[in-house]
Amino acid sequence: MPTTAASLRSYATVNAIPPKPHHRVVIVGGGTAGVTVAAQLLRSKQFQKDEIAILDPAKDHHYQPGWTLVGSGLKPLSDMSRPLSSLIPEQVAHYPLQVSTFDPANNELKTSDGVDVSYEYLVVAPGLESNFAGVKGLPEALQQPDSNVSSIYSDKTVEQVWKNIQAFKQGTAIFTQPAGIIKCAGAPQKILWMALSQWERDAVRKEILPIFATGTPTMFGVPKYSKALEELRVQRQVEGLFQHNLVGVDVKNKTATFKNLADNGKEVEKEFGFLHVVPPQKAWDWVAKSPLADAAGWVDVDKTTTQHTKYSNVFSIGDASSLPNSKTAAAISSQAPVLVDNLLAMIRGQELKAGYSGYASCPLLTGHNELMLCEFKYGGVPDETFAKVPGIGSQDVPRSIFYHLKKDFFPTVYWNSFVKGSWYGPRGWFKPDTTKTSA
């Protein structure tokens, strides 16, 4: 018999946990993807108490899209997290353990505490790692309150972003974006636009030279929105350093070192007075080195069904998956019902008919009281929810109504509906017919 959630939470030591618990469905990760999948599986009424288990050692669950609001001075950090145990349904067993190895051939996984867990079906959704140590000198810079270096990509550093924005009055302000895959690819410039807007309010904008230094070749991965954002960059007199990847930070000399990817990696140094850094990001080593990973380290799944390409009883969504789209919470809102429907179909011995179109959304703040709501699917094709609404039209235009969706509506919906399994992104509170989703 599986161990109950109540008893698991009462264990004072790891040694008290049974040596080899077994569950019908094991979910690795208690972030947005993991908690949402668990909640939606329970809503199917196909599972008894403790047939589903979540493994995650974290004490808190973070609403990471809200960190931009914190860094912009729009929301307190305390609004952006909850105790993880308070979000996991009572019917779901919670193991506060860290996975160390996967053994999909035997339907088992091992934890760093020496506990083996077996399963019938596995959902891998542990997110990704923000690799601050991947930039020389960055960890040390972030630990110095007077360094003027900060990042919205961690709950430990995000409050410093707002302090730095408020304190900065003149000089060069650099905002970076790394080459490669990151979560929420619009966030590196969201904080840029919000800082500029604040400096306009503080009447110091003319004294500041803003630079957007990105390891990518364009402002955004979707051509329609990239064009609009490039026009905004030029209009607002932001210097663009494209294909410039940050590799080092020297706080003492106030310099940032970049590799120019368009010039054989030639190093370029830039002096700064203010520096906002987005760290490089990667799959967790224990995922990347497992039998579940593809060559790039992500869980190798079919881009439509979310099922593993080799192990049929394994599924993955969210930041850890190989799904070739933007890694955002909005993407998970469309991925989760597809995974759930296909997992249930597999349990029933039926064909997997649910399909994920690649939908993702980036509510891209462009200043106070304005936001560009970028929505798209596989291939960089716009997939806009409000485009046909009278008075709105094309979503490459920043609008006030979208700003309030991001600032006021989405955080509330996240805590009250999303992680409880009743929010489906562009479909709102109405569960979509996943068999009609096409790429």
Coordinates of C-alpha atoms in Angstrom, one line a residue:
M1 CA 0.0 0.0 0.0
P2 CA 1.3 3.5 -0.7
T3 CA 2.3 5.7 2.2
T4 CA -0.3 8.3 3.1
A5 CA 0.4 12.0 2.6
A6 CA -0.3 12.7 6.2
S7 CA 2.2 10.2 7.5
L8 CA 4.9 11.4 5.1
R9 CA 4.6 14.9 6.4
S10 CA 4.9 13.7 9.9
Y11 CA 8.2 11.9 9.5
A12 CA 10.9 13.6 11.4
T13 CA 13.7 11.8 9.6
V14 CA 14.3 10.3 6.2
N15 CA 15.0 7.0 7.8
A16 CA 11.3 6.8 8.9
I17 CA 10.1 6.7 5.3
P18 CA 9.5 3.2 4.0
P19 CA 12.5 1.9 2.0
K20 CA 10.6 1.5 -1.3
P21 CA 7.3 3.4 -1.6
H22 CA 5.2 2.6 -4.7
H23 CA 2.6 4.9 -6.4
R24 CA 0.5 4.6 -9.5
V25 CA 1.7 8.1 -10.7
V26 CA 4.9 9.7 -9.5
I27 CA 5.5 13.4 -10.3
V28 CA 9.0 14.8 -10.0
G29 CA 8.8 18.5 -9.3
G30 CA 6.4 20.6 -7.2
G31 CA 6.5 23.7 -9.4
T32 CA 3.8 25.0 -11.7
A33 CA 3.8 22.0 -14.0
G34 CA 4.0 19.3 -11.3
V35 CA 1.3 20.7 -9.0
T36 CA -1.0 21.5 -11.9
V37 CA -0.8 18.0 -13.3
A38 CA -1.5 16.5 -9.9
A39 CA -4.5 18.7 -9.5
Q40 CA -5.9 18.0 -12.9
L41 CA -5.4 14.2 -12.5
L42 CA -7.4 14.3 -9.3
R43 CA -10.2 16.3 -11.1
S44 CA -10.5 13.3 -13.5
K45 CA -11.9 11.3 -10.5
Q46 CA -9.7 8.3 -11.7
F47 CA -7.4 8.2 -8.6
Q48 CA -7.8 7.2 -5.0
K49 CA -6.0 8.8 -2.1
D50 CA -2.2 8.5 -2.3
E51 CA -2.1 6.9 -5.8
I52 CA -0.4 10.0 -6.9
A53 CA 2.9 11.3 -5.3
I54 CA 5.0 14.4 -5.8
L55 CA 8.7 14.5 -5.0
D56 CA 10.2 17.9 -4.3
P57 CA 12.5 19.0 -1.4
A58 CA 11.6 22.7 -1.7
K59 CA 9.8 24.3 1.2
D60 CA 8.2 27.0 -0.9
H61 CA 6.5 27.2 -4.2
H62 CA 7.2 30.4 -6.2
Y63 CA 5.1 32.3 -8.7
Q64 CA 8.1 33.2 -10.8
P65 CA 6.3 35.3 -13.4
G66 CA 5.7 37.7 -10.5
W67 CA 9.4 38.4 -9.9
T68 CA 9.3 40.9 -12.7
L69 CA 6.6 42.8 -10.8
V70 CA 8.7 42.7 -7.6
G71 CA 11.8 43.9 -9.4
S72 CA 9.7 46.8 -10.9
G73 CA 8.3 47.8 -7.5
L74 CA 4.8 46.8 -8.4
K75 CA 4.3 44.0 -5.9
P76 CA 5.9 42.7 -2.7
L77 CA 7.9 39.5 -2.8
S78 CA 5.7 38.0 -0.1
D79 CA 2.8 37.8 -2.6
M80 CA 4.9 35.6 -4.9
S81 CA 5.3 32.4 -2.8
R82 CA 3.4 29.9 -0.7
P83 CA 4.5 26.9 1.4
L84 CA 4.7 24.0 -1.1
S85 CA 2.8 21.7 1.3
S86 CA -0.2 24.1 1.2
L87 CA -0.5 23.7 -2.6
I88 CA -0.3 19.9 -2.8
P89 CA -3.7 18.4 -2.6
E90 CA -4.4 16.3 0.5
Q91 CA -5.1 13.2 -1.7
V92 CA -1.5 13.4 -3.0
A93 CA 1.5 12.1 -1.1
H94 CA 4.4 14.5 -0.8
Y95 CA 7.9 13.3 -0.5
P96 CA 10.3 16.2 0.4
L97 CA 13.1 14.3 -1.3
Q98 CA 15.6 15.2 -4.1
V99 CA 15.7 12.8 -7.0
S100 CA 19.2 11.7 -7.9
T101 CA 18.8 9.0 -10.6
F102 CA 16.2 7.7 -12.9
D103 CA 15.9 4.0 -13.8
P104 CA 13.0 4.0 -16.3
A105 CA 13.7 0.5 -17.5
N106 CA 12.6 -0.7 -14.1
N107 CA 10.1 2.0 -13.4
E108 CA 12.1 3.3 -10.5
L109 CA 13.9 6.4 -9.3
K110 CA 16.4 7.0 -6.5
T111 CA 16.7 9.9 -4.2
S112 CA 19.8 11.5 -2.8
D113 CA 18.7 10.3 0.7
G114 CA 18.8 6.7 -0.5
V115 CA 15.1 6.2 -0.9
D116 CA 13.9 4.2 -3.9
V117 CA 10.5 5.0 -5.3
S118 CA 8.7 2.9 -7.9
Y119 CA 5.8 3.8 -10.2
E120 CA 3.5 2.8 -12.9
Y121 CA 3.6 6.1 -14.6
L122 CA 6.1 9.0 -14.3
V123 CA 5.8 12.7 -14.9
V124 CA 9.0 14.6 -15.0
A125 CA 8.6 18.3 -14.3
P126 CA 11.4 19.7 -12.1
G127 CA 12.0 22.9 -14.0
L128 CA 15.5 24.0 -15.0
E129 CA 18.6 25.4 -13.2
S130 CA 19.5 29.1 -13.3
N131 CA 23.3 28.8 -13.5
F132 CA 24.5 32.1 -11.9
A133 CA 28.0 30.5 -11.5
G134 CA 28.1 30.2 -15.3
V135 CA 29.1 33.9 -15.4
K136 CA 32.5 34.6 -13.9
G137 CA 32.2 36.9 -10.9
L138 CA 28.4 37.0 -10.9
P139 CA 27.7 35.2 -7.7
E140 CA 30.1 37.4 -5.8
A141 CA 28.6 40.5 -7.4
L142 CA 25.1 39.6 -6.4
Q143 CA 26.1 39.2 -2.8
Q144 CA 27.4 42.8 -2.6
P145 CA 24.5 45.2 -1.9
D146 CA 26.5 48.1 -3.2
S147 CA 27.6 46.5 -6.5
N148 CA 24.6 47.8 -8.5
V149 CA 24.4 44.2 -10.0
S150 CA 21.1 42.4 -9.6
S151 CA 18.7 39.9 -11.2
I152 CA 15.0 39.2 -11.2
Y153 CA 15.7 35.5 -11.8
S154 CA 16.0 34.5 -8.1
D155 CA 13.9 35.3 -5.0
K156 CA 17.2 35.9 -3.2
T157 CA 18.2 38.8 -5.6
V158 CA 14.9 40.2 -7.0
E159 CA 14.3 42.8 -4.3
Q160 CA 17.7 44.3 -4.9
V161 CA 16.6 45.0 -8.5
W162 CA 14.0 47.6 -7.4
K163 CA 16.4 49.1 -4.9
N164 CA 19.0 49.6 -7.7
I165 CA 16.5 51.1 -10.1
Q166 CA 15.4 53.6 -7.5
A167 CA 19.0 54.5 -6.5
F168 CA 20.4 54.9 -10.1
K169 CA 20.4 58.4 -11.4
Q170 CA 23.0 58.6 -14.1
G171 CA 25.5 56.5 -16.1
T172 CA 25.4 53.4 -18.2
A173 CA 22.7 50.8 -17.5
I174 CA 23.2 47.4 -19.0
F175 CA 20.5 44.7 -19.2
T176 CA 21.6 41.2 -20.4
Q177 CA 20.1 38.1 -21.9
P178 CA 22.1 35.0 -22.3
A179 CA 22.4 32.9 -25.5
G180 CA 20.5 29.6 -25.4
I181 CA 17.3 28.5 -23.8
I182 CA 15.9 30.4 -20.8
K183 CA 12.6 30.5 -19.0
C184 CA 10.4 33.4 -20.1
A185 CA 12.5 34.8 -22.9
G186 CA 10.8 38.2 -22.7
A187 CA 11.7 38.8 -19.0
P188 CA 15.2 40.2 -19.7
Q189 CA 13.7 43.1 -21.5
K190 CA 10.6 43.5 -19.4
I191 CA 12.8 44.8 -16.6
L192 CA 14.6 47.0 -19.1
W193 CA 11.3 48.7 -20.1
M194 CA 10.1 49.0 -16.6
A195 CA 13.4 50.6 -15.4
L196 CA 13.3 53.1 -18.3
S197 CA 9.7 53.9 -17.4
Q198 CA 10.6 54.5 -13.7
W199 CA 13.6 56.7 -14.7
E200 CA 11.2 58.8 -16.8
R201 CA 9.0 59.2 -13.8
D202 CA 12.0 60.2 -11.7
A203 CA 13.1 62.7 -14.3
V204 CA 16.6 61.1 -14.7
R205 CA 16.1 59.2 -18.0
K206 CA 18.1 61.7 -20.0
E207 CA 21.1 61.1 -17.7
I208 CA 21.1 57.3 -18.4
L209 CA 22.5 55.4 -21.3
P210 CA 20.5 52.1 -21.5
I211 CA 22.0 49.1 -23.3
F212 CA 20.3 45.8 -24.1
A213 CA 23.0 43.1 -24.5
T214 CA 21.6 39.9 -25.7
G215 CA 23.2 36.6 -26.9
T216 CA 20.4 36.3 -29.4
P217 CA 20.3 37.9 -32.9
T218 CA 17.0 39.7 -32.4
M219 CA 14.8 41.3 -29.7
F220 CA 12.4 38.3 -29.6
G221 CA 12.0 34.9 -31.1
V222 CA 8.7 35.5 -32.8
P223 CA 9.2 37.8 -35.8
K224 CA 5.9 39.7 -35.4
Y225 CA 6.7 40.8 -31.9
S226 CA 10.4 41.1 -32.5
K227 CA 9.8 43.8 -35.2
A228 CA 7.5 45.8 -32.8
L229 CA 10.1 45.5 -30.0
E230 CA 12.9 46.5 -32.2
E231 CA 11.0 49.6 -33.2
L232 CA 10.4 50.3 -29.6
R233 CA 14.1 49.9 -28.8
V234 CA 15.1 52.4 -31.5
Q235 CA 12.3 54.9 -30.6
R236 CA 13.3 54.8 -26.9
Q237 CA 17.0 55.2 -27.7
V238 CA 18.3 51.9 -26.2
E239 CA 21.6 50.7 -27.6
G240 CA 21.4 47.1 -28.9
L241 CA 24.3 44.7 -28.5
F242 CA 23.1 41.6 -30.4
Q243 CA 24.8 38.2 -30.2
H244 CA 26.8 39.5 -27.2
N245 CA 26.8 36.9 -24.5
L246 CA 27.8 37.9 -20.9
V247 CA 30.7 35.8 -19.6
G248 CA 32.1 37.9 -16.7
V249 CA 31.4 40.6 -14.2
D250 CA 34.1 42.7 -12.5
V251 CA 32.5 44.7 -9.7
K252 CA 35.8 46.4 -8.7
N253 CA 36.3 47.9 -12.1
K254 CA 32.6 48.1 -12.9
T255 CA 33.0 46.2 -16.2
A256 CA 31.0 43.5 -17.9
T257 CA 32.7 41.2 -20.3
F258 CA 30.8 39.8 -23.3
K259 CA 31.7 37.3 -26.1
N260 CA 30.7 38.6 -29.5
L261 CA 29.1 35.5 -31.0
A262 CA 29.0 37.1 -34.4
D263 CA 32.8 37.7 -34.3
N264 CA 34.2 34.3 -33.4
G265 CA 33.6 34.9 -29.7
K266 CA 35.8 38.0 -29.5
E267 CA 35.7 39.5 -26.0
V268 CA 34.1 42.9 -25.5
E269 CA 34.3 44.9 -22.3
K270 CA 31.6 47.4 -21.3
E271 CA 31.7 49.7 -18.3
F272 CA 28.5 49.9 -16.3
G273 CA 26.9 51.9 -13.5
F274 CA 23.9 49.6 -13.3
L275 CA 23.8 46.0 -14.4
H276 CA 20.8 43.6 -14.5
V277 CA 21.9 40.1 -15.3
V278 CA 19.9 37.1 -16.6
P279 CA 21.9 34.0 -15.8
P280 CA 22.5 31.2 -18.4
Q281 CA 20.1 28.3 -17.8
K282 CA 20.3 24.6 -18.3
A283 CA 18.8 21.3 -17.4
W284 CA 19.5 19.9 -14.0
D285 CA 22.5 17.5 -14.1
W286 CA 20.5 14.6 -12.7
V287 CA 18.1 15.0 -15.6
A288 CA 20.6 15.7 -18.3
K289 CA 22.7 12.7 -17.4
S290 CA 19.8 10.3 -17.1
P291 CA 18.4 7.8 -19.7
L292 CA 15.4 10.2 -20.1
A293 CA 17.4 13.1 -21.6
D294 CA 18.1 14.1 -25.2
A295 CA 21.5 15.3 -26.4
A296 CA 20.8 18.8 -25.0
G297 CA 19.9 17.5 -21.6
W298 CA 16.1 17.9 -21.7
V299 CA 13.5 15.1 -21.1
D300 CA 13.0 13.7 -24.6
V301 CA 9.3 13.8 -25.4
D302 CA 7.1 14.0 -28.5
K303 CA 6.3 17.6 -29.1
T304 CA 2.6 16.9 -29.6
T305 CA 1.7 14.2 -27.1
T306 CA 4.3 15.1 -24.3
Q307 CA 5.0 11.3 -24.1
H308 CA 8.7 10.2 -23.8
T309 CA 10.1 9.0 -27.1
K310 CA 11.5 5.8 -25.6
Y311 CA 9.6 5.0 -22.4
S312 CA 5.9 5.1 -23.1
N313 CA 4.9 5.4 -19.4
V314 CA 6.9 8.6 -19.0
F315 CA 5.7 12.1 -19.7
S316 CA 7.2 15.6 -19.3
I317 CA 6.1 19.2 -19.6
G318 CA 7.4 22.5 -18.4
D319 CA 10.9 23.8 -18.4
A320 CA 12.6 20.4 -18.1
S321 CA 10.9 19.0 -21.2
S322 CA 12.3 19.0 -24.8
L323 CA 9.1 20.7 -26.1
P324 CA 10.5 23.2 -28.6
N325 CA 8.7 26.3 -27.5
S326 CA 9.0 29.1 -25.0
K327 CA 9.4 28.0 -21.4
T328 CA 6.6 29.9 -19.6
A329 CA 3.8 29.3 -17.1
A330 CA 1.3 30.1 -19.9
A331 CA 2.7 27.3 -21.9
I332 CA 2.1 24.9 -19.0
S333 CA -1.5 25.9 -18.9
S334 CA -1.9 24.4 -22.4
Q335 CA 0.5 21.5 -21.9
A336 CA -1.0 20.1 -18.7
P337 CA -4.4 19.1 -20.1
V338 CA -2.7 17.4 -23.0
L339 CA -0.4 15.4 -20.7
V340 CA -3.3 14.5 -18.4
D341 CA -5.6 13.4 -21.2
N342 CA -2.9 11.3 -22.8
L343 CA -1.8 9.7 -19.5
L344 CA -5.4 8.8 -18.8
A345 CA -5.8 7.4 -22.3
M346 CA -2.7 5.2 -21.8
I347 CA -4.0 3.9 -18.4
R348 CA -7.2 2.9 -20.3
G349 CA -5.2 1.3 -23.0
Q350 CA -6.4 3.8 -25.6
E351 CA -4.7 5.7 -28.4
L352 CA -3.1 9.0 -27.4
K353 CA -5.2 11.6 -29.2
A354 CA -4.5 14.8 -27.3
G355 CA -2.2 17.2 -29.0
Y356 CA -0.2 20.3 -27.9
S357 CA 0.1 23.1 -30.5
G358 CA 3.1 24.8 -28.9
Y359 CA 1.0 27.6 -27.4
A360 CA 2.9 29.9 -25.1
S361 CA 2.4 33.5 -24.0
C362 CA 4.7 36.3 -22.9
P363 CA 2.9 39.2 -21.2
L364 CA 5.8 41.6 -22.0
L365 CA 5.7 44.7 -19.9
T366 CA 6.9 47.7 -21.9
G367 CA 6.4 50.4 -19.2
H368 CA 3.9 51.5 -16.5
N369 CA 0.3 51.0 -17.7
E370 CA 1.3 49.2 -20.9
L371 CA 2.1 45.7 -22.0
M372 CA 2.5 43.8 -25.2
L373 CA 0.7 40.4 -24.9
C374 CA 2.7 38.1 -27.1
E375 CA 0.9 34.8 -27.8
F376 CA 2.2 32.2 -30.2
K377 CA 2.5 28.6 -31.1
Y378 CA 5.1 26.3 -32.8
G379 CA 7.0 27.9 -35.6
G380 CA 6.7 31.4 -34.1
V381 CA 3.1 31.7 -35.4
P382 CA 1.0 34.3 -33.5
D383 CA -1.9 32.7 -31.7
E384 CA -3.7 35.7 -30.2
T385 CA -6.6 35.4 -27.9
F386 CA -7.9 39.0 -28.1
A387 CA -7.0 39.8 -31.7
K388 CA -10.7 39.7 -32.8
V389 CA -12.0 41.6 -29.8
P390 CA -13.4 45.0 -30.8
G391 CA -11.1 47.8 -29.7
I392 CA -8.1 45.6 -29.3
G393 CA -6.9 44.0 -32.6
S394 CA -3.3 43.0 -33.2
Q395 CA -1.5 42.2 -29.9
D396 CA 1.9 43.7 -31.0
V397 CA 0.6 47.0 -29.7
P398 CA 1.2 47.6 -26.0
R399 CA -2.1 48.2 -24.1
S400 CA -3.2 49.2 -20.7
I401 CA -5.7 46.4 -20.3
F402 CA -3.0 43.8 -20.9
Y403 CA -0.9 45.5 -18.2
H404 CA -3.6 45.0 -15.6
L405 CA -4.0 41.4 -16.7
K406 CA -0.3 40.8 -15.8
K407 CA -0.2 43.0 -12.7
D408 CA -3.6 42.3 -11.1
F409 CA -5.4 39.4 -12.7
F410 CA -2.8 36.7 -13.4
P411 CA -1.3 36.5 -9.9
T412 CA -4.7 36.0 -8.4
V413 CA -5.7 33.4 -11.0
Y414 CA -2.5 31.5 -10.4
W415 CA -3.0 30.9 -6.7
N416 CA -6.8 30.5 -6.9
S417 CA -7.2 28.4 -10.1
F418 CA -4.0 27.6 -12.0
V419 CA -2.3 25.4 -9.4
K420 CA -5.6 24.0 -8.4
G421 CA -6.1 22.5 -11.9
S422 CA -8.9 24.7 -13.1
W423 CA -7.2 27.2 -15.3
Y424 CA -6.5 26.5 -19.0
G425 CA -4.8 29.6 -20.2
P426 CA -6.5 31.0 -23.3
R427 CA -9.5 28.8 -22.6
G428 CA -9.9 30.4 -19.1
W429 CA -11.8 28.1 -16.8
F430 CA -13.1 25.9 -19.6
K431 CA -11.3 22.7 -20.2
P432 CA -10.2 22.5 -23.8
D433 CA -11.0 19.6 -26.2
T434 CA -7.3 18.6 -26.5
T435 CA -8.0 16.4 -29.5
K436 CA -8.8 19.5 -31.6
T437 CA -5.4 21.0 -30.8
S438 CA -3.1 21.0 -33.8
A439 CA 0.3 22.4 -34.5

